[in-house]
mmCIF file of C-alpha atoms in Angstrom:
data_model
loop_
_atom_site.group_PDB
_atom_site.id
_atom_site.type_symbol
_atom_site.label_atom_id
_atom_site.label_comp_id
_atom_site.label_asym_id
_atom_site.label_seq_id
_atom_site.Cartn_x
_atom_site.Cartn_y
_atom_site.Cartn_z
ATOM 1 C CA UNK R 1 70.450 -15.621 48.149
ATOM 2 C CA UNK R 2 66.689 -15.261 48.656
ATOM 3 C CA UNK R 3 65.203 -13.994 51.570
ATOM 4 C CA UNK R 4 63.285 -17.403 51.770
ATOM 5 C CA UNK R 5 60.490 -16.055 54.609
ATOM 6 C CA UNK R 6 58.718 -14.153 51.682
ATOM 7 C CA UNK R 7 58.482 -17.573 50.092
ATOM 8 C CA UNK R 8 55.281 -19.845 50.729
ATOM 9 C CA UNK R 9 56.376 -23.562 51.488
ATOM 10 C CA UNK R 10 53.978 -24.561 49.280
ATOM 11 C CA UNK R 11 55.900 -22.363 45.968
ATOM 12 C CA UNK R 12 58.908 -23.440 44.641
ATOM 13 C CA UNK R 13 60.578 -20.495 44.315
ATOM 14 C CA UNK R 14 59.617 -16.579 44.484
ATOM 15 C CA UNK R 15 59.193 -16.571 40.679
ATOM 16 C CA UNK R 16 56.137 -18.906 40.894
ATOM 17 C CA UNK R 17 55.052 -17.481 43.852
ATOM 18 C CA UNK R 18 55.180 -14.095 41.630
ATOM 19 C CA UNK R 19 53.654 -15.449 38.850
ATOM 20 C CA UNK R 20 51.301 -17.380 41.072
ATOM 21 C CA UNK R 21 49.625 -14.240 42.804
ATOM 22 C CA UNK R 22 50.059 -12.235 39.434
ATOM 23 C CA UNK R 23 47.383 -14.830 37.607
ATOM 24 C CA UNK R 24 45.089 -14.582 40.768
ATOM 25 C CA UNK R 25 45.220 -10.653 40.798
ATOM 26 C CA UNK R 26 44.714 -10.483 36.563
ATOM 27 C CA UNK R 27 41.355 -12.988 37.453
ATOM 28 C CA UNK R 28 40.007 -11.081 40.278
ATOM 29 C CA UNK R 29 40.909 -7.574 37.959
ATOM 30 C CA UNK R 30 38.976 -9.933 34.794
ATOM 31 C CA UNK R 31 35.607 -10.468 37.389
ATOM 32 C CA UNK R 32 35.816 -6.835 37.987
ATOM 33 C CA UNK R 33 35.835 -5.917 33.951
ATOM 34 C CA UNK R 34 32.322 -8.177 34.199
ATOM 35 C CA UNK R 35 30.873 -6.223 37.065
ATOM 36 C CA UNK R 36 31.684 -3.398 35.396
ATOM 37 C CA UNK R 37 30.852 -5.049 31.879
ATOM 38 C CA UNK R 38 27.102 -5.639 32.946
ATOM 39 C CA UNK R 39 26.599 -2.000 33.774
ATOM 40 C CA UNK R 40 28.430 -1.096 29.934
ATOM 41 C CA UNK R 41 26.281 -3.539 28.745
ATOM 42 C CA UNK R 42 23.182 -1.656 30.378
ATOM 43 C CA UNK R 43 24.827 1.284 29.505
ATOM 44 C CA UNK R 44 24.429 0.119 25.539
ATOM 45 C CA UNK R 45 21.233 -0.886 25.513
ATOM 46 C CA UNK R 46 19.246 2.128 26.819
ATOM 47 C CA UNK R 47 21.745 4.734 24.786
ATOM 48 C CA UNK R 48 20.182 3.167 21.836
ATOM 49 C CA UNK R 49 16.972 3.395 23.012
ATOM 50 C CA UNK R 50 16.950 7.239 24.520
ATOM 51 C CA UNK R 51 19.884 8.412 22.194
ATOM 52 C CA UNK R 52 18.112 11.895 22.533
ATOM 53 C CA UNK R 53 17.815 11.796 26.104
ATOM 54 C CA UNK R 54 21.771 10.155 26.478
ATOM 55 C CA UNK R 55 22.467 12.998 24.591
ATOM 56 C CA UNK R 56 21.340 16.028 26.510
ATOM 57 C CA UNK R 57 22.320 14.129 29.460
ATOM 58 C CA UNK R 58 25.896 14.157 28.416
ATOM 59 C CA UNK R 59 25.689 17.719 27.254
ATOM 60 C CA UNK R 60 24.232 18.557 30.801
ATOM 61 C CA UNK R 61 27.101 16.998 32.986
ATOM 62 C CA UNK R 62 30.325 18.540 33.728
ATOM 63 C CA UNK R 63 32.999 17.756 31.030
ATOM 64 C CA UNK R 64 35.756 20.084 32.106
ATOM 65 C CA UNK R 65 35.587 18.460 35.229
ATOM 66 C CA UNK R 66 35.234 15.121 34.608
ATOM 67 C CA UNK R 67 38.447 15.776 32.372
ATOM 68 C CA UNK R 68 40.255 17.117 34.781
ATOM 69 C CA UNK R 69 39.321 14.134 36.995
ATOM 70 C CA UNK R 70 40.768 11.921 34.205
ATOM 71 C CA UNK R 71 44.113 13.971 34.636
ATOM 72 C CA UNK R 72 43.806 13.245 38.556
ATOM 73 C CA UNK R 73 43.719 9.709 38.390
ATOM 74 C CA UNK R 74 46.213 9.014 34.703
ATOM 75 C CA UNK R 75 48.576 11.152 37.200
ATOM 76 C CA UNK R 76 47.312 8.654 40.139
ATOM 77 C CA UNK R 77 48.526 5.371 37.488
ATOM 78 C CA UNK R 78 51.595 7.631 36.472
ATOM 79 C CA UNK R 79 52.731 7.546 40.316
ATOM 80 C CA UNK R 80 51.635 4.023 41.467
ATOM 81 C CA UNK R 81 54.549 2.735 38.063
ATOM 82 C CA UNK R 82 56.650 5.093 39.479
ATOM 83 C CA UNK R 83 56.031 3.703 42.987
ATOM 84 C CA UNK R 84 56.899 0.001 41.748
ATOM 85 C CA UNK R 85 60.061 1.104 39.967
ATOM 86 C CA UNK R 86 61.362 2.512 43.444
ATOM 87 C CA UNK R 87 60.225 -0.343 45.187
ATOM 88 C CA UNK R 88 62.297 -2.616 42.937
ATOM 89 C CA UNK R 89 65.158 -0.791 43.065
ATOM 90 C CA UNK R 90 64.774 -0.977 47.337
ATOM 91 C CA UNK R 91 64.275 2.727 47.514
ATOM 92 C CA UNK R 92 61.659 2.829 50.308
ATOM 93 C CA UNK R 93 61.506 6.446 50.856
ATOM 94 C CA UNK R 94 61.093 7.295 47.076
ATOM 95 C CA UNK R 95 58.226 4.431 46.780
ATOM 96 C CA UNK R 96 56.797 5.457 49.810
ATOM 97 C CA UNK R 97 56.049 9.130 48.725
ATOM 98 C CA UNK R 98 54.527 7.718 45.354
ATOM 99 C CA UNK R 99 52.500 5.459 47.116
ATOM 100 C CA UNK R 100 51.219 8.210 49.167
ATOM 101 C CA UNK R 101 50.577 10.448 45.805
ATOM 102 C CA UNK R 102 48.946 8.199 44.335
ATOM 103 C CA UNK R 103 46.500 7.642 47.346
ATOM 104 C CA UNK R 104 46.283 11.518 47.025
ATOM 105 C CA UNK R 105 45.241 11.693 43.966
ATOM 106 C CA UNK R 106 42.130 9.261 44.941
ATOM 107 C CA UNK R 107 40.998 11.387 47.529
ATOM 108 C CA UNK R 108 40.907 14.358 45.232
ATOM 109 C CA UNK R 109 39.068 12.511 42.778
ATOM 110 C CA UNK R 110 36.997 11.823 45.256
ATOM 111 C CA UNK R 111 36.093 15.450 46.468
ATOM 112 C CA UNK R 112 35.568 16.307 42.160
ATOM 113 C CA UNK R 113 33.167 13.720 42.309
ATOM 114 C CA UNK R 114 31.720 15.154 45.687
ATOM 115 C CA UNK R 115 31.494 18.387 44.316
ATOM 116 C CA UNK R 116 29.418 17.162 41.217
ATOM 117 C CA UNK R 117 27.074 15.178 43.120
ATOM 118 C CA UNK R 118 26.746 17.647 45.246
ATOM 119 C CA UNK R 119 24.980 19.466 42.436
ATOM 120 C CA UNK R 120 23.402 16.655 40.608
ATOM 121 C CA UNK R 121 21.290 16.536 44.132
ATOM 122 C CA UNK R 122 20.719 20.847 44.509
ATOM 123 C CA UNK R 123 19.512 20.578 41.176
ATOM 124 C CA UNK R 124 16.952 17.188 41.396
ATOM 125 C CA UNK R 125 19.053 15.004 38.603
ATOM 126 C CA UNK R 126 18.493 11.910 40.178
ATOM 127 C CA UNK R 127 18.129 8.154 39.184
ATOM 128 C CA UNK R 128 14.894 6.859 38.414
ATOM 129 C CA UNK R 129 11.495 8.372 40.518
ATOM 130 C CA UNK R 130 14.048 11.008 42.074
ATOM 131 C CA UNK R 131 14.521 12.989 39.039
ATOM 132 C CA UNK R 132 13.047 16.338 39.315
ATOM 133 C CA UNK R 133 15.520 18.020 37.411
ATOM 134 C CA UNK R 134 12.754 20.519 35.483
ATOM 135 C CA UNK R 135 15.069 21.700 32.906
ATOM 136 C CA UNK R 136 15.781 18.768 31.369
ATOM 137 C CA UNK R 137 13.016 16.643 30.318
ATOM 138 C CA UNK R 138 13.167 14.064 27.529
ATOM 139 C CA UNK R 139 12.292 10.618 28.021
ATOM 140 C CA UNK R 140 14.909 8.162 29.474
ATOM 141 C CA UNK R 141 16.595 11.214 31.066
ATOM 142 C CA UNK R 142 15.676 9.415 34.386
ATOM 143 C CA UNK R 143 17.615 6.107 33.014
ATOM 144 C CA UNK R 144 20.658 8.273 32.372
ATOM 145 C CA UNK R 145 21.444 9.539 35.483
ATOM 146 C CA UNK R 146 20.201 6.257 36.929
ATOM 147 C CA UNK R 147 23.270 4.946 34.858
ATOM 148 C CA UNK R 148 25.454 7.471 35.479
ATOM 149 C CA UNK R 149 25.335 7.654 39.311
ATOM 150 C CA UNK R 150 25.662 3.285 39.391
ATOM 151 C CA UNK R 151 28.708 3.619 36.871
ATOM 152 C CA UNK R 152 30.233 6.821 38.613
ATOM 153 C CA UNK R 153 29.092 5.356 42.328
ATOM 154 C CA UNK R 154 30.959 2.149 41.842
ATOM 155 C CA UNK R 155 33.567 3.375 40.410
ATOM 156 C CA UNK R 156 34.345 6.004 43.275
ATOM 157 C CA UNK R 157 33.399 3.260 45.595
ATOM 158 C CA UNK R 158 36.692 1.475 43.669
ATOM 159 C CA UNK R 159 38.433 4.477 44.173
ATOM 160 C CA UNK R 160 38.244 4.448 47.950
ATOM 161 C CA UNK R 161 39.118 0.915 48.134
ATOM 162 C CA UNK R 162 41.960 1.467 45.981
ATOM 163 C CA UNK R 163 43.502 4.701 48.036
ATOM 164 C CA UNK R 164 43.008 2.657 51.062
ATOM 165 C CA UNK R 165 45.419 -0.003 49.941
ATOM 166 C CA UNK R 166 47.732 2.415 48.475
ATOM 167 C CA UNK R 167 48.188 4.228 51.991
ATOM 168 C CA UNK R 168 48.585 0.460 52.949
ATOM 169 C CA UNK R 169 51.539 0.024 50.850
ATOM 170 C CA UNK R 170 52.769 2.999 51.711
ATOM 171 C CA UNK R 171 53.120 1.799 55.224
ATOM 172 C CA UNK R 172 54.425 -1.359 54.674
ATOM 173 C CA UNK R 173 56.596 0.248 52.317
ATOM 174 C CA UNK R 174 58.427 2.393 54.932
ATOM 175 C CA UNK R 175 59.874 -0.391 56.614
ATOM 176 C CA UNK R 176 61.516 -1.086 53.822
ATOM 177 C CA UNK R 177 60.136 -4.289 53.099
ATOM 178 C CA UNK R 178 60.001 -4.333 49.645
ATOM 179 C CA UNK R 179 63.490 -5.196 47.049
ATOM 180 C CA UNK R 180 63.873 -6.314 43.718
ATOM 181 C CA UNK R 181 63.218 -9.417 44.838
ATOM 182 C CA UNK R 182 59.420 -9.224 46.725
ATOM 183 C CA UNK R 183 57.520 -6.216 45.579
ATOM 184 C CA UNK R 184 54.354 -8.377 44.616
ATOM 185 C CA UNK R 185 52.571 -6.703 47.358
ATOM 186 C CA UNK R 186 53.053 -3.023 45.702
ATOM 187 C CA UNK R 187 52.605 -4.767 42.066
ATOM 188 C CA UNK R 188 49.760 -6.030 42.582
ATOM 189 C CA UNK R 189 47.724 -3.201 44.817
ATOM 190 C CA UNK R 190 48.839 -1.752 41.530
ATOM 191 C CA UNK R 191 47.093 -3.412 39.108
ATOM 192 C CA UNK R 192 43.914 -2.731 41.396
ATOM 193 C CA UNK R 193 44.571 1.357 40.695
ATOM 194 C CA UNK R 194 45.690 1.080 37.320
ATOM 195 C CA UNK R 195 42.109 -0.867 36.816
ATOM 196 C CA UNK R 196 40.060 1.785 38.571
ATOM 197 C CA UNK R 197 41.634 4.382 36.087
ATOM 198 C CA UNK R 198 41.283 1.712 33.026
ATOM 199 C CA UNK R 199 37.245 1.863 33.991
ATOM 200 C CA UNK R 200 37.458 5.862 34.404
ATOM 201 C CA UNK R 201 39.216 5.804 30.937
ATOM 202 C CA UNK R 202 35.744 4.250 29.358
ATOM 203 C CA UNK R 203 33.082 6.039 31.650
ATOM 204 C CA UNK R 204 34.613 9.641 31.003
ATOM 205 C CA UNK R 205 33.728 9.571 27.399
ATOM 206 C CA UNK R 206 30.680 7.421 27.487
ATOM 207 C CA UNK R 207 28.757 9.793 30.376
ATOM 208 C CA UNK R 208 30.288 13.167 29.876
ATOM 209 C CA UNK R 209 31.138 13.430 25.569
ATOM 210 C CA UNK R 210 29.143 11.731 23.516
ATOM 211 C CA UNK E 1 69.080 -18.983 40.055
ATOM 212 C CA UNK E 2 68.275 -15.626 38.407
ATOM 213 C CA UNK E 3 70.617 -12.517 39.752
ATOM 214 C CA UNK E 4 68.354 -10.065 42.162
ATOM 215 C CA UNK E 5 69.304 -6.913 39.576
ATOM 216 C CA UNK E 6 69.017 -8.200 36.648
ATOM 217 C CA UNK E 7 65.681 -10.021 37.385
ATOM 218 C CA UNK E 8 63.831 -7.116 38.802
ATOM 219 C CA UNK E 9 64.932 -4.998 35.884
ATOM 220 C CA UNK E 10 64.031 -7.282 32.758
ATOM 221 C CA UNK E 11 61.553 -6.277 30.870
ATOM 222 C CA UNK E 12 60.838 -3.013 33.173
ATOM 223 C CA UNK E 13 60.895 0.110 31.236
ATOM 224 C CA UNK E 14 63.015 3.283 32.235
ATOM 225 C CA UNK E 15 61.155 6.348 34.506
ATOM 226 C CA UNK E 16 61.379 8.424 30.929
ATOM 227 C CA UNK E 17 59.718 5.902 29.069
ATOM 228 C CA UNK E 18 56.982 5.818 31.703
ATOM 229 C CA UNK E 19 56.416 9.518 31.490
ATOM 230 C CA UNK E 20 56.294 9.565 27.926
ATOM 231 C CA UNK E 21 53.425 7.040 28.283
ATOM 232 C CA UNK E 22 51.823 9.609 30.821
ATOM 233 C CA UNK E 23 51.987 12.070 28.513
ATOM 234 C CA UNK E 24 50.704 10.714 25.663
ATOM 235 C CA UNK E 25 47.996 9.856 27.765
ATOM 236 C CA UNK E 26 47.397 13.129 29.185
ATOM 237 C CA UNK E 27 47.728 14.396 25.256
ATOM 238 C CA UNK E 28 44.594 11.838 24.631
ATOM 239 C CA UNK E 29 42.687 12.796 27.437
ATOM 240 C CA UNK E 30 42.705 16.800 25.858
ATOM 241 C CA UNK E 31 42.066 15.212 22.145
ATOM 242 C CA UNK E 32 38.933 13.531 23.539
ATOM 243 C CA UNK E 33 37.998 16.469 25.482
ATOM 244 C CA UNK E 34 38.468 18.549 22.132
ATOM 245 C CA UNK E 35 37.441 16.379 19.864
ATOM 246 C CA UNK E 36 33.960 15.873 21.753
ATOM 247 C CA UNK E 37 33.452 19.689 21.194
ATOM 248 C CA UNK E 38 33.121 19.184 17.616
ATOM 249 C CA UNK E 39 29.839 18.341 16.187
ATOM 250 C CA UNK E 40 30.779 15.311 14.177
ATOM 251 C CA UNK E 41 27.461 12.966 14.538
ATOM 252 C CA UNK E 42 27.420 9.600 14.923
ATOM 253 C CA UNK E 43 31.336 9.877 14.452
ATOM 254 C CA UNK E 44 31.528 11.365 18.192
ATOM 255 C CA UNK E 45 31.455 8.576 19.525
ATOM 256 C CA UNK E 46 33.064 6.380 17.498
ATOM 257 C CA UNK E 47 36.516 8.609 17.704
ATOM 258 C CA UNK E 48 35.650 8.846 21.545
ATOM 259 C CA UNK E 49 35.680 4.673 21.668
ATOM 260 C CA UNK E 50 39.052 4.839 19.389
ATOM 261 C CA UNK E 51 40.854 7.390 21.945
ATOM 262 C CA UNK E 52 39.378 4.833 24.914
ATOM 263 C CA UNK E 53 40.634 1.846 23.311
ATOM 264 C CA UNK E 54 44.376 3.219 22.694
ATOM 265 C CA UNK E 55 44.579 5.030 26.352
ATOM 266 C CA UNK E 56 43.523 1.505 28.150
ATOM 267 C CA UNK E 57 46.148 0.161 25.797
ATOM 268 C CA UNK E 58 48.769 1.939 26.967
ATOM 269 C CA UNK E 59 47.773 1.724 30.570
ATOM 270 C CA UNK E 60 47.587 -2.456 29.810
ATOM 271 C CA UNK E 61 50.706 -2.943 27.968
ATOM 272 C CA UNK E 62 52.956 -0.733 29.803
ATOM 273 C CA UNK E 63 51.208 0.101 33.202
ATOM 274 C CA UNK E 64 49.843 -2.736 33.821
ATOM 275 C CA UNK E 65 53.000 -4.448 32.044
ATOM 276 C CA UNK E 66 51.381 -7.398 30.000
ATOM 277 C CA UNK E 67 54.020 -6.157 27.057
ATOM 278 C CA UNK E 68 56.367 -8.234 29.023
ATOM 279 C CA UNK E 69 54.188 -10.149 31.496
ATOM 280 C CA UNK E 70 53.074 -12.869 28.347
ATOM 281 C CA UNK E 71 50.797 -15.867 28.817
ATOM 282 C CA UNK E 72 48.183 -16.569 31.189
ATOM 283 C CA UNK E 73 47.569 -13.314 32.900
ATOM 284 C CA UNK E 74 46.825 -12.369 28.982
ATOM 285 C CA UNK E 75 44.400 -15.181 28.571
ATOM 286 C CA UNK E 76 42.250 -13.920 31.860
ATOM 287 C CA UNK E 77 42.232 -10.177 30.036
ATOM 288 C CA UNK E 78 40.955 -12.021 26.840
ATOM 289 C CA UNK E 79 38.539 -14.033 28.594
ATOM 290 C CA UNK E 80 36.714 -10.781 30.816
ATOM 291 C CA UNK E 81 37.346 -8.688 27.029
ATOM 292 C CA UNK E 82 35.553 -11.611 25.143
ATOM 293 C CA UNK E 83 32.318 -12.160 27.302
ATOM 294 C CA UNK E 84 31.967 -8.213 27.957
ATOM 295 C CA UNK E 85 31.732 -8.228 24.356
ATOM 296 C CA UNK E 86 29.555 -10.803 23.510
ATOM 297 C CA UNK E 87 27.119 -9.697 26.203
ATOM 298 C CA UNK E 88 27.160 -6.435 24.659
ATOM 299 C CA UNK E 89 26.451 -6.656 21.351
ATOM 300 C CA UNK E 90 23.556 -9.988 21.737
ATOM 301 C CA UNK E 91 22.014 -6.657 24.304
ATOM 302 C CA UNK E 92 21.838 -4.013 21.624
ATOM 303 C CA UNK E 93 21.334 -6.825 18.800
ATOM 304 C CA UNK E 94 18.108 -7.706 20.446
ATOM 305 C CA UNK E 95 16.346 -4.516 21.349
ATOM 306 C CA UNK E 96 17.471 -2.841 18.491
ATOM 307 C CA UNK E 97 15.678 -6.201 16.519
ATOM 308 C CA UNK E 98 12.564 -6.139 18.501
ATOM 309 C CA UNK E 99 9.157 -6.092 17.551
ATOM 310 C CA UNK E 100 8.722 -1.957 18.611
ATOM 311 C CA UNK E 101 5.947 -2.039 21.165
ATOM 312 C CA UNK E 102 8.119 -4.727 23.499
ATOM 313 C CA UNK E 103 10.761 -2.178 23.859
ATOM 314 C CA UNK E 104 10.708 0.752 26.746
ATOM 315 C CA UNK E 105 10.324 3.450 24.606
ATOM 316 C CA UNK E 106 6.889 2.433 23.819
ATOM 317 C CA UNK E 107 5.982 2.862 27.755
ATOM 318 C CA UNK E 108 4.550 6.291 28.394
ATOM 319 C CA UNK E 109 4.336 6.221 31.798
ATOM 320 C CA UNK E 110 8.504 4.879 32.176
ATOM 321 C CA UNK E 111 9.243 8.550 32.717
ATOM 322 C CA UNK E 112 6.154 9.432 35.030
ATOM 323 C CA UNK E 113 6.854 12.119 37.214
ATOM 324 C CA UNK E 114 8.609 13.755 34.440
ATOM 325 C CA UNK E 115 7.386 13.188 31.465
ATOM 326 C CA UNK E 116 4.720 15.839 30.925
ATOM 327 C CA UNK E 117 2.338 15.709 27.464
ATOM 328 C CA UNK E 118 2.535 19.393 26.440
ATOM 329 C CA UNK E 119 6.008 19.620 26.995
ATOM 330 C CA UNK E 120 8.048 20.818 23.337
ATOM 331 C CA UNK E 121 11.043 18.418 24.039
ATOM 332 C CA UNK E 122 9.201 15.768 24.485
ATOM 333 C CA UNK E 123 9.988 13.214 21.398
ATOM 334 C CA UNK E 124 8.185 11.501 18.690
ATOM 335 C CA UNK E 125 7.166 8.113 19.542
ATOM 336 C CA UNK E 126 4.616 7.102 16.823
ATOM 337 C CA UNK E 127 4.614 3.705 18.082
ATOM 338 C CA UNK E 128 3.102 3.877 21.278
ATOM 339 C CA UNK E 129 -0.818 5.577 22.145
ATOM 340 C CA UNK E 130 -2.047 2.604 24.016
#
């Protein structure tokens, strides 16, 4: 039978309540696609007005790092599944340790990003009347890191948020709370990280490629 | 009432089928990398969109499990996919439609503390002279 205390009175039973807090985390996760959406939308506009300037500015930024930040975080996704596989199959230890990876793997995103803001700010390519970057001057060049520190900033800013609740999980996790019964908790803290690395998948090649 | 195994299983794929899914990704991430190293134009960013699109696919049908998870939760997807959209292409429709002079390229002084006049990169704009 179920263990009825992970069942709200209100739900009649825990596949509602699943399905219930599954809808509610896919319309928060769709209000986060807008957030992001105006910035892509930004993002469109002024590429087609400085495509030379959007240009250089992608050649200028750090591809080979910014790909190996993609590997970071699709390893980050890889581990959070993994973590939800364990945690239906009651393994707490096993979806404990994936949890914790996967937080991992956002704090080492993290420090990339550090590390190449870091030198964004040695070398004066900042947003807007910051930029004193002399080597690279074209018109608009301003508007592109403008754009690419807000997209990158609040992104990482996503990325904290999401490690946080991942080491979350990972506590809750050890007390073996979760079964193939309620693992909502660890599905849905899920979707969050799988989102932050859907947004990563569509800034990498949009800042640092093309 | 559903049985506790069976129900937490349907639908979920196997740990090997996940991986492969992380390594195709992982395969896509290098082809974009690659493929961005090329000098293909215009087409750059177009086959840097396609990779995008198939990556979040994977990460949305199988991560994110909406191949099994059918229904609403789909519909909000649709919904966010459907106004980013819109909002995108009535942005680039319009300034890329515009009367020249109203746009931000015809502002010389948008770039001021960098833009210098006697600089070589500096780019045509035979709209603007105000």
């Amino acid at each position: 039978m179920l263990p009825e205390s992970h069942v709200a009175e209100h739900f009649a039973n825990i596949q509602v309540q699943r399905q219930a807090a599954r809808l509610g985390m896919w319309t928060f996760l769709a209000t986060e696609i807008l957030l992001f959406g105006g910035l892509f939308a930004a993002y469109a506009e002024y590429r087609s007005l400085f495509h030379e300037a959007f240009l250089l500015g992608a050649r200028h930024l750090d591809a080979i790092m910014a790909a190996v930040e993609t590997v970071v975080l699709i390893t980050g996704s890889f581990a959070v599944v993994m973590a939800l596989y364990y945690a239906k199959s009651s393994r707490a230890g096993m979806a404990r340790l994936c949890l914790l990876a996967a937080a991992a793997t956002g704090f080492v995103f993290l420090a990339l990003h550090g590390v190449e803001y870091f030198h964004h700010f040695k070398e004066g390519a900042l947003p807007g009347k910051y930029y004193s970057f002399a080597e690279l001057r074209v018109t608009g060049i301003s508007l592109f890191f403008a754009l690419y520190f807000l997209m990158t900033g609040l992104h990482s800013l996503h990325v904290l948020v999401g490690a946080g609740v991942l080491v979350w999980l990972a506590r809750r996790a050890l007390s073996g709370e979760f079964s193939g019964q309620h693992y909502h908790p660890v599905e849905l803290g899920g979707l969050y990280w799988h989102l932050v690395d859907l947004i990563w998948i569509f800034l990498f090649p949009l800042l640092y490629l093309v | 009432m559903v049985d506790a195994s069976t129900e937490a299983e349907h639908g979920d794929l196997s740990p090997a089928r996940y991986a492969v899914i992380y390594v195709c990704l992982l395969i896509l991430t290098v082809a974009t990398y690659s493929l961005s190293r090329l000098s293909l134009g215009t087409w750059s960013l177009v086959i840097a969109l396609v990779i995008a699109i198939t990556k979040s696919s994977l990460v949305v049908l199988f991560f994110m499990q909406l191949w099994q998870h059918r229904g609403s939760v789909r519909l909000a997807l649709a919904t966010a996919l459907i106004w980013l959209l819109l909002l995108t292409f009535f942005v680039v429709a319009d300034v890329r439609t515009r009367f020249p002079l109203t746009n931000p390229t015809a502002n010389p002084v948008l770039d001021g503390p960098v833009w210098s006049p006697g600089s070589p990169e500096e780019p045509s704009r035979q709209t603007s002279t105000p």
